[in-house]
Each structure stands twice: as structure tokens, then as C-alpha cells.
């Protein structure tokens, strides 16, 4: 019985973190997305470990890659990992599937959110993210091998 509640709890957490396929109006989705983004940023900051800082500059704590830094500051790491599938696909899998010519299309998908390319779990929209920042993030993702 405990196992069933554990699995149910994990499922609810995953769906909540990635939008859960809600049928709310677009305005509610935008507000919800902003709130989810803020919570995820706080969670990412609290969970920052030395494993997340591999390859950083020891003086500044930054990686020197704008896209990677933007992803670390956003909620991306809540659903994505560099090497393995979490809720969303692994960054290496994204890099294998897409080309540099797909940067603008992918950046627009990051901003708009959606589902279907990697399964049924929707990616949360990021309407407050600028197109230029989204492009930097996508450029970084496409370099992860």
C-alpha cells in the first residue's frame, strides 16, 4: 500500500512540475507558468551541488557559456538532465535529434511549451523568456554530446 501512495505522489509531483496537461485558460497558464518557474528556480538554487558545478570557473562560479548559465538560472534542470531522461528528454538526446538550423524553431518551442515530440508529458511554457535567451539555451543544448 505504501508503494502505491509513493508512486502516486511521484506521479503528481512530475505532472505538477511540467504543467500536468491542465485545461486552464491561456491567461491562467501564463500566471501558473510564472509561479512554477519561480518555485523551480528556488528549488534549483537550494539543490545546487558540486556535481552541478563541474567545469565552472573557480573564481566566478560560472561556466562561461551563456546558454548553460541561463538554463541553470531557469527551471530547465527540474525536468532535464544532460545525460539521462528525467521528466523531459536528456540534453544529449535533444542534441542528437536536432541540428543547428533548428535553433529558432526550438527556441520558440521552449517559450511556447507543448507536447508530442518526446511523448505525452507537456513541457511548461516559458513566456517570460526572451527569444534571444531561448536561442542561447538551445545553442548550448545542441553542443551537449
CSV table of N, CA and C in Angstrom, one decimal:
chain,number,residue,atom,x,y,z
A,1,UNK,N,0.8,-1.2,0.0
A,1,UNK,CA,0.0,0.0,0.0
A,1,UNK,C,0.9,1.2,0.0
A,2,UNK,N,2.0,1.2,0.8
A,2,UNK,CA,2.9,2.4,0.8
A,2,UNK,C,3.5,2.6,-0.6
A,3,UNK,N,3.7,1.6,-1.3
A,3,UNK,CA,4.3,1.7,-2.6
A,3,UNK,C,3.4,2.4,-3.6
A,4,UNK,N,2.1,2.1,-3.5
A,4,UNK,CA,1.1,2.7,-4.3
A,4,UNK,C,1.0,4.2,-4.0
A,5,UNK,N,1.0,4.6,-2.8
A,5,UNK,CA,1.0,6.0,-2.4
A,5,UNK,C,2.3,6.7,-2.9
A,6,UNK,N,3.4,6.1,-2.7
A,6,UNK,CA,4.7,6.6,-3.2
A,6,UNK,C,4.6,6.9,-4.7
A,7,UNK,N,4.2,5.9,-5.5
A,7,UNK,CA,4.1,6.1,-6.9
A,7,UNK,C,3.1,7.2,-7.3
A,8,UNK,N,2.0,7.2,-6.6
A,8,UNK,CA,1.0,8.2,-6.9
A,8,UNK,C,1.6,9.6,-6.6
A,9,UNK,N,2.3,9.7,-5.4
A,9,UNK,CA,2.9,11.0,-5.0
A,9,UNK,C,3.9,11.5,-6.0
A,10,UNK,N,4.8,10.6,-6.5
A,10,UNK,CA,5.8,10.9,-7.5
A,10,UNK,C,5.1,11.3,-8.8
A,11,UNK,N,4.1,10.6,-9.2
A,11,UNK,CA,3.4,11.0,-10.5
A,11,UNK,C,2.8,12.4,-10.4
A,12,UNK,N,2.1,12.7,-9.2
A,12,UNK,CA,1.6,14.0,-9.1
A,12,UNK,C,2.7,15.1,-9.1
A,13,UNK,N,3.8,14.8,-8.5
A,13,UNK,CA,4.9,15.8,-8.5
A,13,UNK,C,5.4,16.0,-9.9
A,14,UNK,N,5.6,15.0,-10.7
A,14,UNK,CA,6.0,15.1,-12.0
A,14,UNK,C,5.1,15.9,-12.9
A,15,UNK,N,3.8,15.6,-12.8
A,15,UNK,CA,2.8,16.3,-13.6
A,15,UNK,C,2.7,17.8,-13.1
A,16,UNK,N,2.8,18.1,-11.9
A,16,UNK,CA,2.8,19.4,-11.4
A,16,UNK,C,4.0,20.2,-11.9
A,17,UNK,N,5.2,19.6,-11.8
A,17,UNK,CA,6.4,20.3,-12.3
A,17,UNK,C,6.4,20.6,-13.7
A,18,UNK,N,5.7,19.8,-14.6
A,18,UNK,CA,5.7,20.1,-16.0
A,18,UNK,C,4.4,20.5,-16.6
A,19,UNK,N,3.6,21.0,-15.7
A,19,UNK,CA,2.3,21.6,-16.2
A,19,UNK,C,1.1,20.7,-16.1
A,20,UNK,N,1.3,19.4,-16.1
A,20,UNK,CA,0.2,18.5,-15.9
A,20,UNK,C,-0.9,18.4,-16.9
A,21,UNK,N,-0.7,19.0,-18.1
A,21,UNK,CA,-1.7,19.0,-19.1
A,21,UNK,C,-3.0,19.7,-18.7
A,22,UNK,N,-2.9,20.7,-17.9
A,22,UNK,CA,-4.1,21.5,-17.4
A,22,UNK,C,-4.9,22.0,-18.5
A,23,UNK,N,-6.2,22.2,-18.3
A,23,UNK,CA,-7.1,22.8,-19.2
A,23,UNK,C,-7.5,24.2,-18.9
A,24,UNK,N,-6.6,24.9,-18.2
A,24,UNK,CA,-6.9,26.3,-17.7
A,24,UNK,C,-6.9,27.2,-18.9
A,25,UNK,N,-7.5,28.3,-18.8
A,25,UNK,CA,-7.4,29.3,-19.9
A,25,UNK,C,-6.0,29.8,-20.1
A,26,UNK,N,-5.7,30.4,-21.2
A,26,UNK,CA,-4.3,30.8,-21.5
A,26,UNK,C,-3.8,31.7,-20.5
A,27,UNK,N,-4.6,32.7,-20.0
A,27,UNK,CA,-4.1,33.7,-19.0
A,27,UNK,C,-3.7,32.9,-17.7
A,28,UNK,N,-4.5,31.9,-17.3
A,28,UNK,CA,-4.2,31.2,-16.1
A,28,UNK,C,-2.9,30.4,-16.3
A,29,UNK,N,-2.7,29.9,-17.5
A,29,UNK,CA,-1.4,29.1,-17.8
A,29,UNK,C,-0.2,30.0,-17.7
A,30,UNK,N,-0.3,31.3,-18.1
A,30,UNK,CA,0.8,32.2,-18.1
A,30,UNK,C,1.1,32.5,-16.6
A,31,UNK,N,0.1,32.8,-15.8
A,31,UNK,CA,0.3,33.1,-14.4
A,31,UNK,C,0.9,31.9,-13.7
A,32,UNK,N,0.3,30.7,-14.0
A,32,UNK,CA,0.8,29.5,-13.4
A,32,UNK,C,2.2,29.2,-13.8
A,33,UNK,N,2.5,29.4,-15.0
A,33,UNK,CA,3.9,29.1,-15.5
A,33,UNK,C,4.9,30.0,-14.8
A,34,UNK,N,4.5,31.3,-14.6
A,34,UNK,CA,5.4,32.2,-13.9
A,34,UNK,C,5.6,31.8,-12.5
A,35,UNK,N,4.5,31.3,-11.8
A,35,UNK,CA,4.6,30.8,-10.4
A,35,UNK,C,5.5,29.6,-10.4
A,36,UNK,N,5.2,28.6,-11.3
A,36,UNK,CA,6.0,27.4,-11.3
A,36,UNK,C,7.5,27.7,-11.6
A,37,UNK,N,7.8,28.6,-12.5
A,37,UNK,CA,9.1,29.0,-12.8
A,37,UNK,C,9.8,29.5,-11.5
A,38,UNK,N,9.2,30.4,-10.8
A,38,UNK,CA,9.8,31.0,-9.6
A,38,UNK,C,10.1,29.9,-8.6
A,39,UNK,N,9.1,29.0,-8.4
A,39,UNK,CA,9.3,27.9,-7.4
A,39,UNK,C,10.5,27.0,-7.9
A,40,UNK,N,10.5,26.7,-9.2
A,40,UNK,CA,11.6,25.8,-9.7
A,40,UNK,C,12.9,26.5,-9.5
A,41,UNK,N,13.0,27.8,-9.8
A,41,UNK,CA,14.3,28.5,-9.6
A,41,UNK,C,14.7,28.4,-8.2
A,42,UNK,N,13.8,28.6,-7.2
A,42,UNK,CA,14.2,28.5,-5.8
A,42,UNK,C,14.6,27.0,-5.5
A,43,UNK,N,14.0,26.0,-6.0
A,43,UNK,CA,14.3,24.7,-5.8
A,43,UNK,C,15.7,24.4,-6.4
A,44,UNK,N,16.0,24.9,-7.6
A,44,UNK,CA,17.3,24.6,-8.2
A,44,UNK,C,18.4,25.3,-7.4
A,45,UNK,N,18.1,26.5,-6.9
A,45,UNK,CA,19.2,27.1,-6.1
A,45,UNK,C,19.4,26.4,-4.8
A,46,UNK,N,18.4,25.8,-4.2
A,46,UNK,CA,18.5,25.1,-3.0
A,46,UNK,C,19.2,23.8,-3.2
A,47,UNK,N,19.0,23.2,-4.4
A,47,UNK,CA,19.6,21.9,-4.7
A,47,UNK,C,20.9,21.9,-5.4
A,48,UNK,N,21.5,23.1,-5.6
A,48,UNK,CA,22.8,23.3,-6.3
A,48,UNK,C,23.9,22.5,-5.5
A,49,UNK,N,24.5,21.5,-6.2
A,49,UNK,CA,25.5,20.8,-5.5
A,49,UNK,C,26.8,20.9,-6.3
A,50,UNK,N,27.9,20.4,-5.8
A,50,UNK,CA,29.2,20.5,-6.5
A,50,UNK,C,29.1,19.7,-7.8
A,51,UNK,N,28.2,18.7,-7.9
A,51,UNK,CA,28.1,17.9,-9.2
A,51,UNK,C,27.6,18.8,-10.3
A,52,UNK,N,26.7,19.8,-9.9
A,52,UNK,CA,26.2,20.8,-10.9
A,52,UNK,C,27.2,21.8,-11.3
A,53,UNK,N,28.3,21.9,-10.6
A,53,UNK,CA,29.3,22.9,-10.9
A,53,UNK,C,30.6,22.4,-11.6
A,54,UNK,N,30.5,21.2,-12.1
A,54,UNK,CA,31.6,20.6,-12.8
A,54,UNK,C,31.9,21.5,-14.0
A,55,UNK,N,33.2,21.9,-14.2
A,55,UNK,CA,33.6,22.7,-15.4
A,55,UNK,C,33.4,24.2,-15.1
A,56,UNK,N,33.1,24.6,-13.9
A,56,UNK,CA,32.9,26.0,-13.7
A,56,UNK,C,34.3,26.7,-13.4
A,57,UNK,N,34.3,28.0,-13.6
A,57,UNK,CA,35.4,28.8,-13.2
A,57,UNK,C,35.5,28.9,-11.7
A,58,UNK,N,36.6,28.5,-11.1
A,58,UNK,CA,36.6,28.5,-9.7
A,58,UNK,C,36.6,29.9,-9.1
A,59,UNK,N,36.9,30.9,-9.9
A,59,UNK,CA,36.9,32.3,-9.3
A,59,UNK,C,35.5,32.9,-9.4
A,60,UNK,N,34.8,32.6,-10.5
A,60,UNK,CA,33.5,33.3,-10.6
A,60,UNK,C,32.3,32.4,-10.3
A,61,UNK,N,32.5,31.1,-10.4
A,61,UNK,CA,31.4,30.1,-10.2
A,61,UNK,C,30.5,30.0,-11.5
A,62,UNK,N,31.0,30.6,-12.6
A,62,UNK,CA,30.2,30.5,-13.8
A,62,UNK,C,30.9,29.6,-14.8
A,63,UNK,N,30.2,29.1,-15.8
A,63,UNK,CA,30.8,28.2,-16.8
A,63,UNK,C,31.4,28.9,-18.0
A,64,UNK,N,31.0,30.1,-18.2
A,64,UNK,CA,31.5,30.9,-19.3
A,64,UNK,C,30.6,30.6,-20.5
A,65,UNK,N,29.6,29.8,-20.5
A,65,UNK,CA,28.7,29.6,-21.6
A,65,UNK,C,27.3,30.2,-21.2
A,66,UNK,N,26.9,31.2,-21.9
A,66,UNK,CA,25.7,31.9,-21.6
A,66,UNK,C,24.5,31.0,-21.6
A,67,UNK,N,24.3,30.1,-22.5
A,67,UNK,CA,23.2,29.3,-22.6
A,67,UNK,C,23.1,28.3,-21.4
A,68,UNK,N,24.2,27.8,-21.0
A,68,UNK,CA,24.3,26.9,-19.8
A,68,UNK,C,23.9,27.7,-18.5
A,69,UNK,N,24.4,28.9,-18.4
A,69,UNK,CA,24.2,29.8,-17.3
A,69,UNK,C,22.7,30.1,-17.2
A,70,UNK,N,22.1,30.4,-18.4
A,70,UNK,CA,20.7,30.7,-18.4
A,70,UNK,C,19.8,29.5,-18.0
A,71,UNK,N,20.2,28.4,-18.4
A,71,UNK,CA,19.5,27.1,-18.1
A,71,UNK,C,19.6,26.9,-16.6
A,72,UNK,N,20.8,27.1,-16.0
A,72,UNK,CA,21.0,26.9,-14.6
A,72,UNK,C,20.1,27.8,-13.8
A,73,UNK,N,19.9,29.0,-14.3
A,73,UNK,CA,19.1,30.0,-13.6
A,73,UNK,C,17.6,29.8,-13.8
A,74,UNK,N,17.2,29.1,-14.8
A,74,UNK,CA,15.8,28.9,-15.1
A,74,UNK,C,15.4,27.5,-14.4
A,75,UNK,N,14.2,27.0,-14.8
A,75,UNK,CA,13.7,25.8,-14.3
A,75,UNK,C,14.1,24.5,-15.1
A,76,UNK,N,15.0,24.7,-16.1
A,76,UNK,CA,15.3,23.6,-17.0
A,76,UNK,C,15.7,22.3,-16.4
A,77,UNK,N,16.6,22.4,-15.3
A,77,UNK,CA,17.1,21.3,-14.7
A,77,UNK,C,16.1,20.5,-13.8
A,78,UNK,N,14.9,21.1,-13.7
A,78,UNK,CA,13.9,20.4,-13.0
A,78,UNK,C,13.4,19.1,-13.8
A,79,UNK,N,13.4,19.3,-15.1
A,79,UNK,CA,12.9,18.3,-16.0
A,79,UNK,C,13.9,17.6,-16.9
A,80,UNK,N,15.1,18.3,-17.1
A,80,UNK,CA,16.1,17.8,-18.0
A,80,UNK,C,17.4,17.6,-17.3
A,81,UNK,N,18.1,16.6,-17.7
A,81,UNK,CA,19.5,16.2,-17.2
A,81,UNK,C,20.3,16.1,-18.5
A,82,UNK,N,21.6,16.3,-18.3
A,82,UNK,CA,22.5,16.3,-19.5
A,82,UNK,C,22.5,14.9,-20.1
A,83,UNK,N,22.6,13.9,-19.3
A,83,UNK,CA,22.8,12.5,-19.8
A,83,UNK,C,21.7,11.5,-19.7
A,84,UNK,N,20.7,11.8,-18.9
A,84,UNK,CA,19.6,10.8,-18.8
A,84,UNK,C,18.3,11.5,-18.7
A,85,UNK,N,17.2,10.8,-19.2
A,85,UNK,CA,15.9,11.3,-19.2
A,85,UNK,C,15.4,11.4,-17.7
A,86,UNK,N,14.8,12.5,-17.4
A,86,UNK,CA,14.2,12.7,-16.1
A,86,UNK,C,12.7,12.8,-16.4
A,87,UNK,N,12.1,13.9,-16.5
A,87,UNK,CA,10.7,14.1,-17.0
A,87,UNK,C,10.8,14.3,-18.5
A,88,UNK,N,11.6,15.2,-18.9
A,88,UNK,CA,11.8,15.5,-20.3
A,88,UNK,C,13.1,14.8,-20.8
A,89,UNK,N,13.3,14.9,-22.1
A,89,UNK,CA,14.5,14.1,-22.7
A,89,UNK,C,15.8,14.7,-22.1
A,90,UNK,N,16.8,13.8,-22.2
A,90,UNK,CA,18.2,14.2,-21.9
A,90,UNK,C,18.7,15.2,-22.9
A,91,UNK,N,19.6,16.1,-22.5
A,91,UNK,CA,20.1,17.1,-23.4
A,91,UNK,C,20.9,16.4,-24.5
A,92,UNK,N,21.6,15.3,-24.2
A,92,UNK,CA,22.3,14.6,-25.3
A,92,UNK,C,21.4,14.1,-26.3
A,93,UNK,N,20.2,13.6,-25.9
A,93,UNK,CA,19.2,13.1,-26.9
A,93,UNK,C,18.7,14.2,-27.8
A,94,UNK,N,18.5,15.4,-27.2
A,94,UNK,CA,18.0,16.5,-27.9
A,94,UNK,C,19.0,16.9,-29.0
A,95,UNK,N,20.3,16.9,-28.5
A,95,UNK,CA,21.4,17.3,-29.4
A,95,UNK,C,21.6,16.3,-30.6
A,96,UNK,N,21.3,15.1,-30.3
A,96,UNK,CA,21.3,14.1,-31.4
A,96,UNK,C,20.2,14.2,-32.4
A,97,UNK,N,19.0,14.6,-31.9
A,97,UNK,CA,17.9,14.7,-32.8
A,97,UNK,C,17.8,15.9,-33.7
A,98,UNK,N,18.3,17.1,-33.2
A,98,UNK,CA,18.2,18.3,-33.9
A,98,UNK,C,19.5,18.9,-34.4
A,99,UNK,N,19.5,19.8,-35.3
A,99,UNK,CA,20.6,20.4,-35.9
A,99,UNK,C,20.7,21.9,-35.6
A,100,UNK,N,21.8,22.5,-35.8
A,100,UNK,CA,22.0,24.0,-35.6
A,100,UNK,C,21.0,24.8,-36.4
A,101,UNK,N,20.5,24.3,-37.5
A,101,UNK,CA,19.5,25.0,-38.3
A,101,UNK,C,18.1,25.1,-37.6
A,102,UNK,N,17.9,24.3,-36.5
A,102,UNK,CA,16.7,24.2,-35.8
A,102,UNK,C,16.6,25.1,-34.6
A,103,UNK,N,17.6,26.0,-34.4
A,103,UNK,CA,17.7,26.8,-33.2
A,103,UNK,C,16.5,27.7,-33.0
A,104,UNK,N,16.1,28.4,-34.0
A,104,UNK,CA,15.0,29.4,-33.8
A,104,UNK,C,13.7,28.6,-33.5
A,105,UNK,N,13.5,27.5,-34.3
A,105,UNK,CA,12.2,26.7,-34.1
A,105,UNK,C,12.2,26.1,-32.6
A,106,UNK,N,13.3,25.6,-32.2
A,106,UNK,CA,13.4,25.0,-30.8
A,106,UNK,C,13.2,26.1,-29.8
A,107,UNK,N,13.8,27.3,-30.0
A,107,UNK,CA,13.7,28.4,-29.0
A,107,UNK,C,12.3,28.8,-28.9
A,108,UNK,N,11.5,28.9,-30.0
A,108,UNK,CA,10.1,29.2,-29.9
A,108,UNK,C,9.3,28.1,-29.2
A,109,UNK,N,9.7,26.8,-29.3
A,109,UNK,CA,9.1,25.8,-28.6
A,109,UNK,C,9.3,25.9,-27.1
A,110,UNK,N,10.5,26.3,-26.7
A,110,UNK,CA,10.9,26.5,-25.3
A,110,UNK,C,10.0,27.5,-24.7
A,111,UNK,N,9.8,28.6,-25.4
A,111,UNK,CA,8.9,29.7,-25.0
A,111,UNK,C,7.4,29.3,-24.9
A,112,UNK,N,7.0,28.6,-26.0
A,112,UNK,CA,5.5,28.3,-26.1
A,112,UNK,C,5.2,27.0,-25.2
A,113,UNK,N,6.1,26.1,-25.0
A,113,UNK,CA,5.8,24.9,-24.3
A,113,UNK,C,5.1,23.9,-25.3
A,114,UNK,N,4.6,22.9,-24.8
A,114,UNK,CA,3.8,21.9,-25.6
A,114,UNK,C,4.2,20.5,-25.4
A,115,UNK,N,3.7,19.6,-26.2
A,115,UNK,CA,4.0,18.2,-26.1
A,115,UNK,C,3.9,17.5,-27.4
A,116,UNK,N,4.3,16.3,-27.5
A,116,UNK,CA,4.2,15.5,-28.7
A,116,UNK,C,5.5,15.1,-29.3
A,117,UNK,N,6.5,15.8,-29.2
A,117,UNK,CA,7.8,15.5,-29.8
A,117,UNK,C,8.5,14.4,-29.0
A,118,UNK,N,8.3,14.4,-27.7
A,118,UNK,CA,9.1,13.4,-26.9
A,118,UNK,C,8.1,12.6,-26.0
A,119,UNK,N,6.9,12.6,-26.3
A,119,UNK,CA,5.9,11.8,-25.5
A,119,UNK,C,4.7,12.7,-25.2
A,120,UNK,N,4.0,12.3,-24.2
A,120,UNK,CA,2.7,13.0,-23.9
A,120,UNK,C,2.9,14.0,-22.7
A,121,UNK,N,4.0,14.0,-22.0
A,121,UNK,CA,4.2,14.9,-20.9
A,121,UNK,C,4.5,16.3,-21.5
A,122,UNK,N,3.7,17.3,-21.2
A,122,UNK,CA,3.9,18.6,-21.8
A,122,UNK,C,5.1,19.3,-21.1
A,123,UNK,N,5.8,20.1,-21.9
A,123,UNK,CA,6.8,21.0,-21.4
A,123,UNK,C,6.1,22.3,-21.0
A,124,UNK,N,6.4,22.8,-19.9
A,124,UNK,CA,5.9,24.0,-19.4
A,124,UNK,C,6.3,25.2,-20.3
A,125,UNK,N,5.4,26.1,-20.6
A,125,UNK,CA,5.7,27.3,-21.4
A,125,UNK,C,6.6,28.2,-20.5
A,126,UNK,N,7.4,29.0,-21.2
A,126,UNK,CA,8.3,29.9,-20.6
A,126,UNK,C,8.1,31.3,-21.2
A,127,UNK,N,6.9,31.9,-21.1
A,127,UNK,CA,6.5,33.1,-21.8
A,127,UNK,C,7.4,34.3,-21.4
A,128,UNK,N,8.0,34.3,-20.3
A,128,UNK,CA,8.8,35.5,-19.8
A,128,UNK,C,10.2,35.4,-20.4
A,129,UNK,N,10.6,34.3,-21.1
A,129,UNK,CA,11.9,34.1,-21.6
A,129,UNK,C,12.0,34.8,-23.0
A,130,UNK,N,13.1,35.6,-23.1
A,130,UNK,CA,13.2,36.3,-24.4
A,130,UNK,C,13.7,35.3,-25.5
A,131,UNK,N,13.4,35.6,-26.7
A,131,UNK,CA,13.8,34.7,-27.8
A,131,UNK,C,15.3,34.6,-27.9
A,132,UNK,N,16.0,35.7,-27.7
A,132,UNK,CA,17.5,35.6,-27.7
A,132,UNK,C,18.0,34.7,-26.6
A,133,UNK,N,17.5,34.8,-25.4
A,133,UNK,CA,17.9,33.9,-24.3
A,133,UNK,C,17.6,32.4,-24.6
A,134,UNK,N,16.4,32.2,-25.1
A,134,UNK,CA,16.0,30.8,-25.5
A,134,UNK,C,16.9,30.3,-26.6
A,135,UNK,N,17.3,31.1,-27.5
A,135,UNK,CA,18.3,30.7,-28.6
A,135,UNK,C,19.6,30.3,-28.0
A,136,UNK,N,20.1,31.1,-27.0
A,136,UNK,CA,21.3,30.8,-26.3
A,136,UNK,C,21.3,29.4,-25.6
A,137,UNK,N,20.1,29.2,-25.0
A,137,UNK,CA,19.9,27.9,-24.3
A,137,UNK,C,20.0,26.7,-25.3
A,138,UNK,N,19.2,26.9,-26.4
A,138,UNK,CA,19.2,25.9,-27.4
A,138,UNK,C,20.5,25.6,-28.0
A,139,UNK,N,21.3,26.7,-28.3
A,139,UNK,CA,22.6,26.5,-28.9
A,139,UNK,C,23.5,25.7,-27.9
A,140,UNK,N,23.4,26.0,-26.6
A,140,UNK,CA,24.1,25.2,-25.6
A,140,UNK,C,23.7,23.7,-25.7
A,141,UNK,N,22.4,23.5,-25.6
A,141,UNK,CA,21.9,22.1,-25.6
A,141,UNK,C,22.4,21.3,-26.8
A,142,UNK,N,22.5,22.0,-28.0
A,142,UNK,CA,22.9,21.3,-29.2
A,142,UNK,C,24.4,21.0,-29.2
A,143,UNK,N,25.1,21.5,-28.2
A,143,UNK,CA,26.6,21.2,-28.1
A,143,UNK,C,26.8,20.1,-27.1
A,144,UNK,N,25.8,19.7,-26.3
A,144,UNK,CA,26.0,18.6,-25.3
A,144,UNK,C,26.0,17.3,-26.1
A,145,UNK,N,27.1,16.6,-26.0
A,145,UNK,CA,27.3,15.3,-26.7
A,145,UNK,C,27.7,14.2,-25.7
